């Protein structure tokens, strides 16, 4: 389903896609189950599957990354191949890493499997985490400062 000028223009075999907004999912050729809402959302997605982009240029440069969720103007806009990321906020980024959660304006993951809140420019404030057992660590960036968090 396409609503908007040039939405889903280059789709060849992609199925179950929704594009709302000018140039949303413009270059999708075979990616399935994508949702793009906003000007140039998922613009360059070609084979990526299961992505959701809400906001102008959200996930705009994604080409083959799968299962990403981006909400906000410019959210995950520079991601091209990273998968399984969730980003909420203006200009959040993943740097083509996988499985990261990125929250807050201009927050950016610097490796896979990170939980990032805020940035040096836009501090997120305090983040509290309770840990029951020492089984796994996550790299967490709080206000631009890296921390290791032990997860149960």
Coordinates of C-alpha atoms in Angstrom, one line a residue:
X1 CA 0.0 0.0 0.0
X2 CA 1.4 3.3 -1.0
X3 CA 0.2 6.8 -0.3
X4 CA 2.3 9.8 -1.4
X5 CA 4.3 11.0 -4.4
X6 CA 7.0 8.4 -5.3
X7 CA 6.1 6.1 -2.4
X8 CA 7.1 2.4 -3.2
X9 CA 8.1 3.5 -6.7
X10 CA 10.7 0.8 -7.4
X11 CA 9.0 -2.1 -5.7
X12 CA 9.4 -5.3 -7.8
X13 CA 8.6 -8.3 -5.6
X14 CA 8.3 -6.9 -2.0
X15 CA 5.1 -7.9 -0.3
X16 CA 3.1 -6.6 2.6
X17 CA 4.7 -3.1 2.7
X18 CA 3.1 0.1 3.8
X19 CA 4.5 3.5 2.6
X20 CA 2.9 6.8 3.6
X21 CA 4.7 10.0 2.6
X22 CA 6.7 11.3 -0.3
X23 CA 9.4 8.9 -1.4
X24 CA 8.7 6.5 1.5
X25 CA 10.2 3.1 0.6
X26 CA 11.1 4.6 -2.7
X27 CA 13.9 2.1 -3.6
X28 CA 12.4 -1.0 -2.0
X29 CA 12.7 -3.8 -4.5
X30 CA 12.2 -7.1 -2.6
X31 CA 11.9 -6.2 1.1
X32 CA 8.8 -7.5 2.8
X33 CA 6.8 -6.4 5.8
X34 CA 8.1 -2.9 6.1
X35 CA 6.3 0.2 7.4
X36 CA 7.5 3.6 6.4
X37 CA 5.6 6.8 7.5
X38 CA 7.1 10.2 6.7
X39 CA 9.0 12.0 4.0
X40 CA 11.8 9.6 2.7
X41 CA 11.3 7.1 5.5
X42 CA 13.1 3.9 4.5
X43 CA 14.0 5.7 1.3
X44 CA 16.9 3.4 0.2
X45 CA 15.6 0.2 1.7
X46 CA 16.0 -2.5 -1.1
X47 CA 16.0 -5.9 0.6
X48 CA 15.5 -5.1 4.3
X49 CA 12.7 -7.0 6.0
X50 CA 10.4 -6.2 8.9
X51 CA 11.5 -2.6 9.5
X52 CA 9.3 0.2 10.9
X53 CA 10.3 3.8 10.3
X54 CA 8.1 6.7 11.6
X55 CA 9.4 10.2 10.9
X56 CA 11.0 12.2 8.1
X57 CA 14.1 10.4 6.8
X58 CA 13.8 7.7 9.5
X59 CA 15.9 4.7 8.4
X60 CA 16.4 6.6 5.1
X61 CA 19.7 4.9 4.2
X62 CA 18.8 1.4 5.3
X63 CA 19.4 -1.0 2.4
X64 CA 19.5 -4.5 3.9
X65 CA 19.1 -4.2 7.6
X66 CA 16.2 -6.2 9.1
X67 CA 13.8 -5.8 12.0
X68 CA 14.8 -2.2 13.0
X69 CA 12.3 0.2 14.6
X70 CA 13.0 3.9 14.3
X71 CA 10.8 6.7 15.5
X72 CA 11.6 10.4 15.2
X73 CA 13.0 12.8 12.6
X74 CA 16.3 11.3 11.3
X75 CA 16.1 8.2 13.6
X76 CA 18.6 5.6 12.4
X77 CA 18.9 7.6 9.2
X78 CA 22.6 6.6 8.6
X79 CA 22.0 2.9 9.3
X80 CA 22.5 0.8 6.1
X81 CA 23.0 -2.8 7.2
X82 CA 22.5 -2.9 11.0
X83 CA 19.6 -5.1 12.3
X84 CA 17.4 -5.6 15.3
X85 CA 17.9 -2.0 16.6
X86 CA 15.3 0.2 18.3
X87 CA 15.7 3.9 18.3
X88 CA 13.4 6.6 19.6
X89 CA 14.3 10.3 19.3
X90 CA 15.6 13.0 16.9
X91 CA 18.7 12.0 15.0
X92 CA 19.4 8.8 16.9
X93 CA 22.0 6.5 15.3
X94 CA 23.3 2.9 15.4
X95 CA 26.4 3.1 13.2
X96 CA 25.4 -0.2 11.4
X97 CA 25.6 -2.2 14.7
X98 CA 23.0 -4.8 15.7
X99 CA 20.7 -5.3 18.6
X100 CA 21.0 -1.9 20.3
X101 CA 18.4 0.2 22.0
X102 CA 18.9 4.0 21.5
X103 CA 16.8 6.6 23.3
X104 CA 17.0 10.4 23.2
X105 CA 18.0 13.1 20.8
X106 CA 21.3 12.5 19.0
X107 CA 22.0 9.4 21.1
X108 CA 24.3 7.0 19.1
X109 CA 25.3 3.4 19.6
X110 CA 29.1 2.8 19.2
X111 CA 28.9 -1.1 19.2
X112 CA 26.4 -3.9 19.0
X113 CA 24.2 -4.9 22.0
X114 CA 24.2 -1.4 23.6
X115 CA 21.6 0.4 25.5
X116 CA 22.1 4.2 25.0
X117 CA 20.2 7.0 26.6
X118 CA 20.8 10.6 25.8
X119 CA 24.0 12.2 24.4
X120 CA 26.5 14.7 25.5
X121 CA 24.5 17.4 23.7
X122 CA 21.1 16.2 25.1
X123 CA 21.7 14.6 28.5
X124 CA 19.0 12.0 29.5
X125 CA 19.5 12.3 33.3
X126 CA 19.8 9.5 35.7
X127 CA 19.3 5.8 34.7
X128 CA 18.9 3.2 37.3
X129 CA 19.3 -0.5 36.8
X130 CA 18.8 -3.3 39.3
X131 CA 20.8 -6.6 38.7
X132 CA 19.9 -9.9 40.3
X133 CA 22.7 -12.1 39.0
X134 CA 25.9 -11.9 37.0
X135 CA 25.2 -13.7 33.7
X136 CA 25.6 -11.1 30.9
X137 CA 26.9 -7.6 30.5
X138 CA 25.6 -4.8 28.3
X139 CA 27.6 -1.8 27.3
X140 CA 25.4 1.2 28.3
X141 CA 26.1 4.8 27.4
X142 CA 24.6 7.4 29.7
X143 CA 25.0 11.0 28.8
X144 CA 27.9 10.1 26.5
X145 CA 29.8 8.1 29.2
X146 CA 30.2 4.4 28.7
X147 CA 29.3 1.9 31.5
X148 CA 29.1 -1.9 31.8
X149 CA 25.8 -3.2 33.2
X150 CA 25.5 -6.8 34.4
X151 CA 22.2 -8.4 33.4
X152 CA 20.4 -11.3 35.1

